[in-house]
mmCIF file of C-alpha atoms and ligand atoms in Angstrom:
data_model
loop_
_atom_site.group_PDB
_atom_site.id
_atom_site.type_symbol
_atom_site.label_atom_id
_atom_site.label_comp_id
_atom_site.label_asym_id
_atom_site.label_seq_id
_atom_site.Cartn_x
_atom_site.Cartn_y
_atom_site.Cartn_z
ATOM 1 C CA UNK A 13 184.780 126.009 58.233
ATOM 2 C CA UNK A 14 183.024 129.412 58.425
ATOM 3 C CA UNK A 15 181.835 130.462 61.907
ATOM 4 C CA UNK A 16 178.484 132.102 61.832
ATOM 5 C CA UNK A 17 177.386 134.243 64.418
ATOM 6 C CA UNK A 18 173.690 134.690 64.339
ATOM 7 C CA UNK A 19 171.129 137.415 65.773
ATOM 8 C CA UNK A 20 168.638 136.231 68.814
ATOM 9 C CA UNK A 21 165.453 137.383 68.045
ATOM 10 C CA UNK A 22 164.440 140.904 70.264
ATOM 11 C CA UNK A 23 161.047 139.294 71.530
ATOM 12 C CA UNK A 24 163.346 136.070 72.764
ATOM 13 C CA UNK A 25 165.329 138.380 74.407
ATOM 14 C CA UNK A 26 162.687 140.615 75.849
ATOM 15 C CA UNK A 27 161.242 137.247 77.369
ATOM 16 C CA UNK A 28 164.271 135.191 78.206
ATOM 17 C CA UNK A 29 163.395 131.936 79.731
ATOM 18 C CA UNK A 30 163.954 130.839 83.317
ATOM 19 C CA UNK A 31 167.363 128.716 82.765
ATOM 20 C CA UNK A 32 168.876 130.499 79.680
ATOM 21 C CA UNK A 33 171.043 133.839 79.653
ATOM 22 C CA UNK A 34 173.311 136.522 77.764
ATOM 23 C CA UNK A 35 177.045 136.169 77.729
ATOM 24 C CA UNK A 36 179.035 138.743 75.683
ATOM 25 C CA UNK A 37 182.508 137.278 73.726
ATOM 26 C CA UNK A 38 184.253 139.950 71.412
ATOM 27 C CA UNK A 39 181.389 142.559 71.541
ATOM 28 C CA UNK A 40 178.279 139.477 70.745
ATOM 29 C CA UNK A 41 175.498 138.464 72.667
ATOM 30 C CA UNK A 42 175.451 134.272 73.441
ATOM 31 C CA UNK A 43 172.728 132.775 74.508
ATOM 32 C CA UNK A 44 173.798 130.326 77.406
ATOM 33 C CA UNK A 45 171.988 126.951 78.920
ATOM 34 C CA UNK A 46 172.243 128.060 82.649
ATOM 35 C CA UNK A 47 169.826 125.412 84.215
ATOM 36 C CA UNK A 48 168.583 122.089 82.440
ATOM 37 C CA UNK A 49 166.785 119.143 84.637
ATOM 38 C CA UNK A 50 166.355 115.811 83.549
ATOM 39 C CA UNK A 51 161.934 115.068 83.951
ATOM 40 C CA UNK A 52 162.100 113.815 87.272
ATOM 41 C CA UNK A 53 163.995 117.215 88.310
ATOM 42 C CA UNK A 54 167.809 116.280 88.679
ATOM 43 C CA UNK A 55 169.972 119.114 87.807
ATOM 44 C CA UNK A 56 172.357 118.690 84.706
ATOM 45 C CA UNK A 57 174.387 121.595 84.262
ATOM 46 C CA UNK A 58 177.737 121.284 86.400
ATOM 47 C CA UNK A 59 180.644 123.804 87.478
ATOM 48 C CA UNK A 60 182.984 121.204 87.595
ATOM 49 C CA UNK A 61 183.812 121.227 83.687
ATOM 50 C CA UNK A 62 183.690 124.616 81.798
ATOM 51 C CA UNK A 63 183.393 124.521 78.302
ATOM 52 C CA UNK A 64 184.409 128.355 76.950
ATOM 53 C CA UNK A 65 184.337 129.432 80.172
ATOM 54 C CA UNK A 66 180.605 128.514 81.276
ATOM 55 C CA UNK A 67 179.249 125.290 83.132
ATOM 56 C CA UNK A 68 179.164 122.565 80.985
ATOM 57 C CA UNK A 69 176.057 119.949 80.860
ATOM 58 C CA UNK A 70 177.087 116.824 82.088
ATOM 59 C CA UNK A 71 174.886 113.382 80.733
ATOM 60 C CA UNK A 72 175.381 110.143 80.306
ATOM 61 C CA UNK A 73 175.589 108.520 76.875
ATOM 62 C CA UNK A 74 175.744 105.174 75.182
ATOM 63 C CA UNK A 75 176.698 104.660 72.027
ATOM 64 C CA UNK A 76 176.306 100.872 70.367
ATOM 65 C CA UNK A 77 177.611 98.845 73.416
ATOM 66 C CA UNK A 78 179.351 101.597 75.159
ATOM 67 C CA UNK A 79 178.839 104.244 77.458
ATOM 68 C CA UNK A 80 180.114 107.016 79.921
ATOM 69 C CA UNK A 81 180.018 110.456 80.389
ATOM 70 C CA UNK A 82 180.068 113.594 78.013
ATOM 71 C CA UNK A 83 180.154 117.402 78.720
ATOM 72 C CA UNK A 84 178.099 119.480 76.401
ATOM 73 C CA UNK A 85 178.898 123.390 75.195
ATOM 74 C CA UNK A 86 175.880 125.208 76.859
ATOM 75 C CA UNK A 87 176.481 127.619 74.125
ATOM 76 C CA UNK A 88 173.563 127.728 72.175
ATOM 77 C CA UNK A 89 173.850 125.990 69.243
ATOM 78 C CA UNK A 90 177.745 125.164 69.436
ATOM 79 C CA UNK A 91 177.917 121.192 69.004
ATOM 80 C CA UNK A 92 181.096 121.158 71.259
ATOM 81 C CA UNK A 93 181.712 117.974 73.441
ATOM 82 C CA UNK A 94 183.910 116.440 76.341
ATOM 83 C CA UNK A 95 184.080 113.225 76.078
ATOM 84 C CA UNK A 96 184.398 110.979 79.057
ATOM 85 C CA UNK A 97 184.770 107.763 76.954
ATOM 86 C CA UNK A 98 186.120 107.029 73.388
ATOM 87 C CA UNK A 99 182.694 105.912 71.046
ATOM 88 C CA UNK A 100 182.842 103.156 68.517
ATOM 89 C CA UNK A 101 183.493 105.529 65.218
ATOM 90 C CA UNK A 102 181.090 102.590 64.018
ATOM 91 C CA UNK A 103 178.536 103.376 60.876
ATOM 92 C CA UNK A 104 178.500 107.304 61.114
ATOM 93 C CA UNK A 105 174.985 107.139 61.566
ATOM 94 C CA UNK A 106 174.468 106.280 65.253
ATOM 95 C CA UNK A 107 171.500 107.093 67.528
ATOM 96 C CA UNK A 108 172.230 107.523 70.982
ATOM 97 C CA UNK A 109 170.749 107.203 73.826
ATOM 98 C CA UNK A 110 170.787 109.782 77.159
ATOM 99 C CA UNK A 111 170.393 109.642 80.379
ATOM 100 C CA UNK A 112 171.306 111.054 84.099
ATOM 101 C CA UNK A 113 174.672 109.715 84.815
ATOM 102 C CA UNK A 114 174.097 109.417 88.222
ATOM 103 C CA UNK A 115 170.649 107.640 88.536
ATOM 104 C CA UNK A 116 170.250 106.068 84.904
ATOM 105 C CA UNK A 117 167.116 108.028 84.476
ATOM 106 C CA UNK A 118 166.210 108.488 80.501
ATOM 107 C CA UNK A 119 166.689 111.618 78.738
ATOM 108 C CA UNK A 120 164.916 110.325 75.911
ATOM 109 C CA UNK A 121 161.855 111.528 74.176
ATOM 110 C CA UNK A 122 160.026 110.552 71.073
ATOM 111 C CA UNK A 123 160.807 113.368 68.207
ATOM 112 C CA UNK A 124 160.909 113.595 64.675
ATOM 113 C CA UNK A 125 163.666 115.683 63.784
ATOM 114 C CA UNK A 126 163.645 118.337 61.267
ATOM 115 C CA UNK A 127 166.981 118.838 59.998
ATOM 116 C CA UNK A 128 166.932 118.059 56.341
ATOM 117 C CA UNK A 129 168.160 114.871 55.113
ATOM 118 C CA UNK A 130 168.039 113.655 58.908
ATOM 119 C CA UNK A 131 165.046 111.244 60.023
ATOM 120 C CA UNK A 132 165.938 110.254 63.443
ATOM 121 C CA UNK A 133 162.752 109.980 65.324
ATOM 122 C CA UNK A 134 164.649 110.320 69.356
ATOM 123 C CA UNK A 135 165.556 112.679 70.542
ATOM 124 C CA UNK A 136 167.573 114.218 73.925
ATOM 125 C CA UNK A 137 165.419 116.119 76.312
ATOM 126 C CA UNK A 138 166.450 119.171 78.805
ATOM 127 C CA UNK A 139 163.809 120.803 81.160
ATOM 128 C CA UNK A 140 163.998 124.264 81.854
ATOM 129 C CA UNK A 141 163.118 125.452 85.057
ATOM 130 C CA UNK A 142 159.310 125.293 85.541
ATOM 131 C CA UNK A 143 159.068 122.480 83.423
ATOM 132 C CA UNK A 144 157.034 123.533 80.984
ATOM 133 C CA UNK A 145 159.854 124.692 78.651
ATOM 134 C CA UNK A 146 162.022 122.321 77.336
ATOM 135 C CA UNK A 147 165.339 121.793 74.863
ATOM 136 C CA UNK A 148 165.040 118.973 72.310
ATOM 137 C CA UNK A 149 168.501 117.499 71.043
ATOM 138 C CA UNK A 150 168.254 115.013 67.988
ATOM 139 C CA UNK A 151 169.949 111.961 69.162
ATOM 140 C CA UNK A 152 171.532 110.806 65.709
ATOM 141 C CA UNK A 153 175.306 111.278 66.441
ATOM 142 C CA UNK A 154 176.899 114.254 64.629
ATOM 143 C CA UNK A 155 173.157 115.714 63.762
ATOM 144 C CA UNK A 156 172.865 119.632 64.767
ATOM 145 C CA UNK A 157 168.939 119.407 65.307
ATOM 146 C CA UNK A 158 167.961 121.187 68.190
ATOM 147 C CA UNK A 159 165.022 123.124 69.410
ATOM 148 C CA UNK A 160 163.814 125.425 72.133
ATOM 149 C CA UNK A 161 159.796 124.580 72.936
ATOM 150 C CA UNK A 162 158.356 127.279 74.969
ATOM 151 C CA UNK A 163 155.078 126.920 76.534
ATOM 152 C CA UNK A 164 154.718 131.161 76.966
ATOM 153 C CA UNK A 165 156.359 132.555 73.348
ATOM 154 C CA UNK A 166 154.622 132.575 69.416
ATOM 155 C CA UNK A 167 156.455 129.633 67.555
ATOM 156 C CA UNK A 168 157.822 131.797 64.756
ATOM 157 C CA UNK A 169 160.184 133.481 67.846
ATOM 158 C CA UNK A 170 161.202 129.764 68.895
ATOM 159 C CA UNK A 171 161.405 128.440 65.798
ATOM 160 C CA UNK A 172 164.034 131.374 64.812
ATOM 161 C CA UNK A 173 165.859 130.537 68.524
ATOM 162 C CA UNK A 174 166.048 127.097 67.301
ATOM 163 C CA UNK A 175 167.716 128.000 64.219
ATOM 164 C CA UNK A 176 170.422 129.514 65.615
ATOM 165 C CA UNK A 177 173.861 127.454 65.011
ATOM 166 C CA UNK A 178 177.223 128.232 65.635
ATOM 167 C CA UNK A 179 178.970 126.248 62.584
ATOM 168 C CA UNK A 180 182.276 125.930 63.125
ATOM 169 C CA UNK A 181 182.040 125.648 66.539
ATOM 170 C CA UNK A 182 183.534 122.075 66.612
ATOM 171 C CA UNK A 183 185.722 121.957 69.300
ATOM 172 C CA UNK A 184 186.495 123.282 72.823
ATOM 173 C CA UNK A 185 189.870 125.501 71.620
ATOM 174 C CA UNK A 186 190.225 128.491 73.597
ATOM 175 C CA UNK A 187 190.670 130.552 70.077
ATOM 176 C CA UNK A 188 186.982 129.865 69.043
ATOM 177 C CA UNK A 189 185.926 133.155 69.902
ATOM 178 C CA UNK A 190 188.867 134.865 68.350
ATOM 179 C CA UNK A 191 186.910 134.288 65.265
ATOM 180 C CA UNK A 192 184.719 137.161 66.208
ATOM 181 C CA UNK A 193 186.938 139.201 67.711
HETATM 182 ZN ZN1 ZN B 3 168.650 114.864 63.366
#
């Protein structure tokens, strides 16, 4: 697999949002989930599991009849995960479904997602801080969709944010960033 490394728009950068920043690996800019809520304001993002050496998001999932915990990359646009419980491999072509881990509260939103050849109409959300920006996760197991809606920035400069994937990036090995090195 190749691993891509993609430019962040200046104008994102110039505006960062409340709850994201810059990490530099090997001499490139990441952007970085620092602070998600779920809705109701319960903080997701926890110190107790890094993930390439950042605070990972912890969430409840459950996938057909089971359920537990998972850690998420708060790399932007990495697709790496910790899981807490072993899913039923089932059809390939699950939807799951989100929530605090903690309190049960859903993470789920209605959303059409827009990756092609995916038409999964869940999806995960993250709040920002402020709650009026938000992170959008397609809940179809294995899809990448993902999006950054931002109540304060032009939607070409989103849209570009939200294009942003690390491919490759599908595991938690501590070489991963060697590849840019
Ligand atoms: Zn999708």
């Amino acid at each position: 697999m190749k691993l891509v490394h993609s430019q962040i728009p200046v104008e994102f950068l110039q505006a960062l949002p409340e709850g994201m920043k810059l990490v530099n690996r090997h001499g490139h800019e990441f952007l970085v989930v620092e602070s998600v809520f779920s809705r109701s304001g319960t903080p997701l993002v926890t110190e107790s599991v890094r993930i390439h050496g950042e605070p990972s998001i912890r969430i409840g999932i459950r996938v057909g009849d089971r359920n537990g915990l998972i850690f998420v990359d708060a790399f932007w646009g990495s697709h790496s995960k910790l899981w807490g419980f072993l899913p039923d491999a089932g059809d390939g072509d699950q939807t799951v479904d989100a929530y605090v881990h903690d309190t049960g509260e859903s993470l789920m939103i209605d959303r059409t997602c827009d990756v092609e050849g995916c038409s999964c109409t869940r999806g995960i959300e993250l709040v920002l801080p402020g709650g009026e920006n938000t992170i959008q996760v397609c809940a179809r197991l294995g899809c990448p969709g993902h999006r950054i809606v931002l109540a304060d920035m032009a939607k070409p400069v989103a849209d570009s944010v939200s294009g942003i994937n690390f491919f490759g990036a599908g595991s938690v090995e501590d070489d991963w960033f060697d590849a840019f090195a």
